[in-house]
Amino acid sequence: MEFRLTSSQKSFYSKGYAYEDTMWNHSVLAVFDTVYSFSRLNDAYNSLSSSHDSLRTKIKETENGPVAYVEDYEFRNFPCYEFSSDEELDEWAKKTVNEPLGLYGTLINCALFRTPENSGIFIWAHHIVVDGYSCFVMADYINNYLKN
């Protein structure tokens, strides 16, 4: 099903905020004191994605202009990273979140990580599908999933 872009989404699109820079990216670096398996972390994000259509939103151009649609949910395996320290993780996250996300590809990305003492999920997304409040909702959902 296709639907028209919201006024905010139209503004992003019409002003060309698709590729210029990364100031439109939002990110969640959810770090847990428990070292969870990559499989458990992967399941947590897949549960989040299957429950929230907005995380599967894509945009495409039509003869009447851009429209949004929700991709069907499919279980995915996300990249996994082992870091030797929190500093190494922070450096990687800062670099990764600054990679531009265009409007016609993946609007949200996920990676799983572990350090010697922690594990977590790093999510970065274009602001057209995620806002600051959404970041808290995602982190809370994942935290509750992992604790239950």
Coordinates of N, CA and C in Angstrom, one line a residue:
M1 N 0.8 -1.2 0.0 CA 0.0 0.0 0.0 C 0.9 1.3 0.0
E2 N 0.5 2.2 -0.8 CA 1.3 3.5 -0.9 C 0.5 4.5 -0.2
F3 N 1.2 5.5 0.3 CA 0.5 6.7 0.9 C 1.3 7.9 0.7
R4 N 0.6 9.0 0.7 CA 1.3 10.3 0.5 C 2.2 10.6 1.6
L5 N 3.3 11.4 1.3 CA 4.2 11.8 2.3 C 3.5 12.8 3.2
T6 N 3.9 12.8 4.5 CA 3.4 13.8 5.4 C 4.0 15.2 5.0
S7 N 3.5 16.3 5.6 CA 4.0 17.6 5.2 C 5.5 17.7 5.6
S8 N 5.9 17.1 6.7 CA 7.3 17.1 7.1 C 8.2 16.3 6.2
Q9 N 7.7 15.2 5.7 CA 8.4 14.3 4.8 C 8.5 15.1 3.5
K10 N 7.5 15.7 3.0 CA 7.5 16.5 1.8 C 8.5 17.6 1.8
S11 N 8.6 18.2 3.0 CA 9.6 19.3 3.2 C 11.0 18.7 3.0
F12 N 11.3 17.6 3.6 CA 12.7 17.0 3.5 C 12.9 16.7 2.0
Y13 N 11.9 16.1 1.4 CA 12.1 15.7 0.0 C 12.3 17.0 -0.9
S14 N 11.4 17.9 -0.8 CA 11.5 19.1 -1.7 C 12.7 20.0 -1.5
K15 N 13.2 20.0 -0.3 CA 14.4 20.8 0.0 C 15.7 20.1 -0.3
G16 N 15.6 18.9 -0.8 CA 16.8 18.1 -1.2 C 17.6 17.6 0.0
Y17 N 17.0 17.4 1.1 CA 17.7 16.9 2.3 C 18.0 15.4 2.2
A18 N 18.0 14.8 1.0 CA 18.2 13.4 0.8 C 19.6 13.0 0.9
Y19 N 20.5 13.8 0.3 CA 21.9 13.3 0.1 C 22.9 14.3 0.6
E20 N 22.5 15.6 0.8 CA 23.5 16.6 1.1 C 24.5 16.3 2.2
D21 N 24.0 15.9 3.3 CA 24.8 15.7 4.5 C 24.1 14.7 5.4
T22 N 24.7 14.5 6.6 CA 24.1 13.5 7.5 C 23.5 14.2 8.7
M23 N 23.3 15.5 8.6 CA 22.6 16.1 9.8 C 21.2 15.7 10.0
W24 N 20.7 14.9 9.1 CA 19.3 14.4 9.2 C 19.2 13.0 9.8
N25 N 20.4 12.5 10.1 CA 20.4 11.1 10.7 C 20.1 11.2 12.2
H26 N 19.4 10.2 12.7 CA 19.2 10.0 14.1 C 19.8 8.7 14.5
S27 N 20.3 8.5 15.7 CA 20.9 7.2 16.0 C 20.5 6.8 17.5
V28 N 20.6 5.5 17.7 CA 20.4 4.9 19.0 C 21.6 4.0 19.2
L29 N 22.3 4.2 20.3 CA 23.4 3.3 20.7 C 22.9 2.7 22.0
A30 N 22.3 1.6 21.9 CA 21.7 0.9 23.1 C 22.8 -0.1 23.6
V31 N 23.3 0.3 24.8 CA 24.4 -0.5 25.4 C 23.8 -1.2 26.6
F32 N 24.0 -2.5 26.7 CA 23.5 -3.3 27.8 C 24.7 -3.9 28.7
D33 N 24.5 -3.9 30.0 CA 25.5 -4.4 30.9 C 25.7 -5.9 30.7
T34 N 24.8 -6.6 30.2 CA 24.9 -8.0 29.9 C 25.4 -8.3 28.5
V35 N 26.3 -9.2 28.4 CA 26.8 -9.6 27.1 C 25.9 -10.6 26.5
Y36 N 25.0 -10.2 25.7 CA 24.0 -11.0 25.0 C 24.6 -11.6 23.8
S37 N 24.1 -12.8 23.4 CA 24.6 -13.4 22.1 C 24.1 -12.5 21.0
F38 N 24.9 -12.6 19.9 CA 24.4 -11.9 18.7 C 23.1 -12.3 18.2
S39 N 22.8 -13.6 18.4 CA 21.5 -14.1 18.0 C 20.3 -13.5 18.8
R40 N 20.5 -13.3 20.1 CA 19.5 -12.7 20.9 C 19.3 -11.2 20.5
L41 N 20.4 -10.5 20.3 CA 20.3 -9.1 19.9 C 19.6 -9.0 18.5
N42 N 20.0 -9.9 17.6 CA 19.4 -9.9 16.3 C 17.8 -10.1 16.4
D43 N 17.5 -11.1 17.2 CA 16.0 -11.3 17.5 C 15.3 -10.1 18.0
A44 N 16.0 -9.4 18.9 CA 15.4 -8.2 19.5 C 15.1 -7.1 18.5
Y45 N 16.1 -6.9 17.6 CA 15.8 -5.8 16.5 C 14.7 -6.3 15.6
N46 N 14.8 -7.6 15.2 CA 13.7 -8.1 14.3 C 12.3 -8.0 14.9
S47 N 12.2 -8.3 16.2 CA 11.0 -8.1 16.9 C 10.5 -6.6 16.8
L48 N 11.4 -5.7 17.0 CA 11.1 -4.3 16.9 C 10.6 -4.0 15.5
S49 N 11.4 -4.4 14.5 CA 11.0 -4.1 13.1 C 9.7 -4.7 12.7
S50 N 9.4 -5.9 13.2 CA 8.1 -6.5 12.8 C 6.9 -5.9 13.5
S51 N 7.2 -5.2 14.6 CA 6.1 -4.5 15.3 C 5.8 -3.1 14.9
H52 N 6.8 -2.5 14.2 CA 6.7 -1.0 13.9 C 6.8 -0.8 12.4
D53 N 5.7 -0.6 11.7 CA 5.7 -0.4 10.3 C 6.7 0.7 9.8
S54 N 6.7 1.8 10.6 CA 7.5 2.9 10.2 C 9.0 2.6 10.0
L55 N 9.5 1.5 10.7 CA 10.9 1.1 10.5 C 11.1 0.4 9.2
R56 N 10.0 0.1 8.5 CA 10.2 -0.6 7.2 C 9.7 0.3 6.1
T57 N 9.6 1.6 6.4 CA 9.1 2.6 5.4 C 10.1 2.9 4.3
K58 N 9.7 2.9 3.1 CA 10.6 3.3 2.0 C 9.8 4.4 1.2
I59 N 10.6 5.1 0.4 CA 10.0 6.1 -0.5 C 10.4 5.8 -1.9
K60 N 9.4 6.0 -2.8 CA 9.7 5.9 -4.2 C 9.0 7.0 -5.0
E61 N 9.6 7.2 -6.2 CA 9.1 8.3 -7.1 C 8.0 7.7 -7.9
T62 N 6.9 8.4 -8.1 CA 5.8 8.0 -9.0 C 5.5 9.1 -9.9
E63 N 4.7 8.9 -10.9 CA 4.3 10.0 -11.8 C 3.6 11.2 -11.1
N64 N 3.0 10.9 -9.9 CA 2.4 11.9 -9.2 C 3.3 12.5 -8.0
G65 N 4.5 12.1 -8.1 CA 5.5 12.6 -7.0 C 5.8 11.5 -6.1
P66 N 6.6 11.8 -5.1 CA 7.1 10.7 -4.2 C 6.0 10.2 -3.3
V67 N 6.0 8.9 -3.0 CA 5.1 8.2 -2.1 C 5.9 7.3 -1.2
A68 N 5.3 7.1 0.0 CA 5.9 6.2 0.9 C 5.1 4.9 0.9
Y69 N 5.8 3.8 1.3 CA 5.2 2.5 1.4 C 5.9 1.7 2.4
V70 N 5.3 0.7 3.0 CA 5.9 -0.1 4.0 C 6.2 -1.5 3.4
E71 N 7.5 -1.8 3.5 CA 8.0 -3.1 3.0 C 7.4 -4.2 3.9
D72 N 7.1 -5.3 3.3 CA 6.7 -6.5 4.2 C 7.9 -6.8 5.1
Y73 N 7.5 -7.3 6.3 CA 8.5 -7.7 7.2 C 9.2 -9.0 6.8
E74 N 10.5 -9.0 6.8 CA 11.3 -10.2 6.6 C 12.4 -10.3 7.7
F75 N 12.5 -11.4 8.3 CA 13.6 -11.6 9.3 C 14.9 -11.3 8.6
R76 N 15.8 -10.6 9.3 CA 17.1 -10.2 8.7 C 18.2 -10.6 9.7
N77 N 19.3 -10.9 9.2 CA 20.5 -11.0 10.0 C 21.4 -9.8 9.8
F78 N 21.7 -9.1 10.9 CA 22.4 -7.8 10.9 C 23.9 -8.0 11.1
P79 N 24.7 -7.1 10.6 CA 26.1 -7.2 10.8 C 26.5 -7.2 12.3
C80 N 27.5 -8.0 12.6 CA 27.9 -8.1 14.0 C 29.4 -7.7 14.1
Y81 N 29.7 -6.9 15.2 CA 31.0 -6.4 15.4 C 31.5 -6.7 16.8
E82 N 32.7 -7.0 16.9 CA 33.4 -7.2 18.2 C 34.4 -6.1 18.4
F83 N 34.2 -5.3 19.5 CA 35.2 -4.2 19.8 C 36.0 -4.5 21.0
S84 N 37.2 -4.1 21.0 CA 38.1 -4.4 22.2 C 37.9 -3.4 23.3
S85 N 37.2 -2.3 23.0 CA 37.0 -1.3 24.1 C 35.8 -0.4 23.8
D86 N 35.3 0.3 24.8 CA 34.2 1.2 24.5 C 34.6 2.4 23.6
E87 N 35.9 2.8 23.7 CA 36.4 3.8 22.9 C 36.4 3.4 21.4
E88 N 36.8 2.2 21.1 CA 36.7 1.7 19.8 C 35.3 1.7 19.2
L89 N 34.4 1.3 20.1 CA 32.9 1.3 19.7 C 32.5 2.7 19.4
D90 N 32.8 3.6 20.3 CA 32.4 5.0 20.1 C 33.0 5.6 18.8
E91 N 34.2 5.3 18.5 CA 34.8 5.8 17.3 C 34.1 5.3 16.0
W92 N 33.8 4.0 16.1 CA 33.1 3.3 14.9 C 31.7 3.9 14.8
A93 N 31.0 4.1 15.9 CA 29.6 4.6 15.9 C 29.6 6.1 15.3
K94 N 30.5 6.9 15.7 CA 30.6 8.3 15.2 C 30.8 8.3 13.7
K95 N 31.7 7.4 13.2 CA 32.0 7.3 11.8 C 30.8 6.8 11.0
T96 N 30.1 5.8 11.6 CA 29.0 5.2 10.9 C 27.8 6.1 10.8
V97 N 27.5 6.8 11.9 CA 26.3 7.6 11.8 C 26.5 8.8 10.9
N98 N 27.7 9.1 10.5 CA 27.9 10.2 9.6 C 27.9 9.8 8.1
E99 N 27.6 8.6 7.8 CA 27.4 8.1 6.5 C 26.0 8.5 6.0
P100 N 26.0 9.2 4.9 CA 24.7 9.7 4.4 C 23.7 8.6 4.1
L101 N 22.4 8.8 4.4 CA 21.3 7.9 4.1 C 20.4 8.6 3.1
G102 N 20.4 8.1 1.9 CA 19.5 8.7 0.8 C 18.1 8.3 1.0
L103 N 17.2 9.0 0.4 CA 15.8 8.7 0.5 C 15.3 7.6 -0.3
Y104 N 16.0 7.0 -1.2 CA 15.5 5.9 -2.0 C 16.1 4.6 -1.7
G105 N 16.8 4.5 -0.6 CA 17.4 3.2 -0.2 C 16.9 2.8 1.2
T106 N 17.8 2.3 1.9 CA 17.5 1.9 3.3 C 17.4 3.2 4.1
L107 N 16.3 3.4 4.8 CA 16.2 4.6 5.6 C 16.6 4.3 7.0
I108 N 16.7 3.1 7.4 CA 17.2 2.7 8.7 C 18.1 1.5 8.7
N109 N 19.2 1.6 9.5 CA 20.2 0.5 9.5 C 20.4 0.1 10.9
C110 N 20.9 -1.1 11.1 CA 21.1 -1.7 12.4 C 22.4 -2.5 12.3
A111 N 23.1 -2.5 13.4 CA 24.3 -3.3 13.6 C 24.4 -3.8 15.1
L112 N 24.9 -4.9 15.3 CA 25.0 -5.5 16.6 C 26.4 -5.5 17.0
F113 N 26.7 -5.3 18.3 CA 28.1 -5.2 18.8 C 28.2 -5.8 20.2
R114 N 29.5 -6.2 20.4 CA 29.9 -6.6 21.8 C 31.2 -6.0 22.1
T115 N 31.4 -5.6 23.3 CA 32.7 -5.3 23.9 C 33.0 -6.3 24.9
P116 N 34.2 -6.3 25.5 CA 34.4 -7.3 26.6 C 33.4 -7.3 27.7
E117 N 32.8 -6.2 28.0 CA 31.9 -6.1 29.2 C 30.5 -5.8 28.8
N118 N 30.2 -5.4 27.6 CA 28.8 -5.0 27.2 C 28.4 -5.6 25.8
S119 N 27.2 -5.5 25.5 CA 26.7 -5.8 24.2 C 25.6 -4.7 23.8
G120 N 25.2 -4.7 22.6 CA 24.2 -3.7 22.2 C 23.8 -3.7 20.8
I121 N 23.0 -2.8 20.5 CA 22.5 -2.5 19.1 C 22.7 -1.1 18.8
F122 N 23.2 -0.9 17.6 CA 23.3 0.5 17.1 C 22.4 0.6 15.9
I123 N 21.5 1.6 16.0 CA 20.5 1.9 15.0 C 20.7 3.3 14.5
W124 N 20.8 3.5 13.2 CA 20.9 4.9 12.6 C 19.9 4.9 11.5
A125 N 19.2 6.1 11.4 CA 18.1 6.2 10.5 C 18.0 7.7 10.0
H126 N 17.4 7.8 8.8 CA 17.1 9.1 8.3 C 15.9 9.7 9.1
H127 N 16.0 11.0 9.4 CA 15.0 11.7 10.1 C 13.6 11.6 9.5
I128 N 13.6 11.3 8.2 CA 12.3 11.3 7.6 C 11.4 10.1 8.1
V129 N 12.0 9.1 8.7 CA 11.3 8.0 9.3 C 11.4 7.9 10.9
V130 N 12.4 8.6 11.4 CA 12.7 8.5 12.9 C 12.9 9.9 13.4
D131 N 12.3 10.2 14.6 CA 12.6 11.4 15.2 C 13.2 11.1 16.6
G132 N 13.5 12.2 17.3 CA 14.2 12.0 18.6 C 13.4 11.1 19.6
Y133 N 12.1 11.3 19.6 CA 11.2 10.5 20.5 C 11.3 9.0 20.1
S134 N 11.3 8.8 18.8 CA 11.3 7.4 18.3 C 12.5 6.7 18.8
C135 N 13.6 7.4 19.0 CA 14.9 6.7 19.4 C 14.7 6.2 20.8
F136 N 14.0 6.9 21.7 CA 13.7 6.4 23.1 C 12.8 5.2 23.0
V137 N 11.8 5.3 22.2 CA 10.8 4.2 22.0 C 11.5 2.9 21.6
M138 N 12.4 3.0 20.6 CA 13.2 1.9 20.1 C 14.1 1.3 21.2
A139 N 14.8 2.2 21.9 CA 15.7 1.7 22.9 C 14.9 1.0 24.1
D140 N 13.8 1.6 24.4 CA 13.0 1.0 25.5 C 12.4 -0.4 25.0
Y141 N 11.9 -0.5 23.8 CA 11.4 -1.7 23.3 C 12.5 -2.8 23.3
I142 N 13.6 -2.5 22.8 CA 14.7 -3.5 22.8 C 15.1 -3.9 24.2
N143 N 15.3 -2.9 25.1 CA 15.6 -3.2 26.5 C 14.6 -4.2 27.1
N144 N 13.3 -3.9 26.9 CA 12.3 -4.8 27.5 C 12.3 -6.1 26.9
Y145 N 12.5 -6.2 25.6 CA 12.6 -7.5 24.9 C 13.7 -8.4 25.5
L146 N 14.9 -7.8 25.7 CA 16.0 -8.5 26.1 C 15.9 -8.9 27.6
K147 N 15.1 -8.2 28.4 CA 15.0 -8.5 29.8 C 13.9 -9.6 30.0
N148 N 13.0 -9.8 29.0 CA 11.9 -10.8 29.2 C 12.2 -12.1 28.5

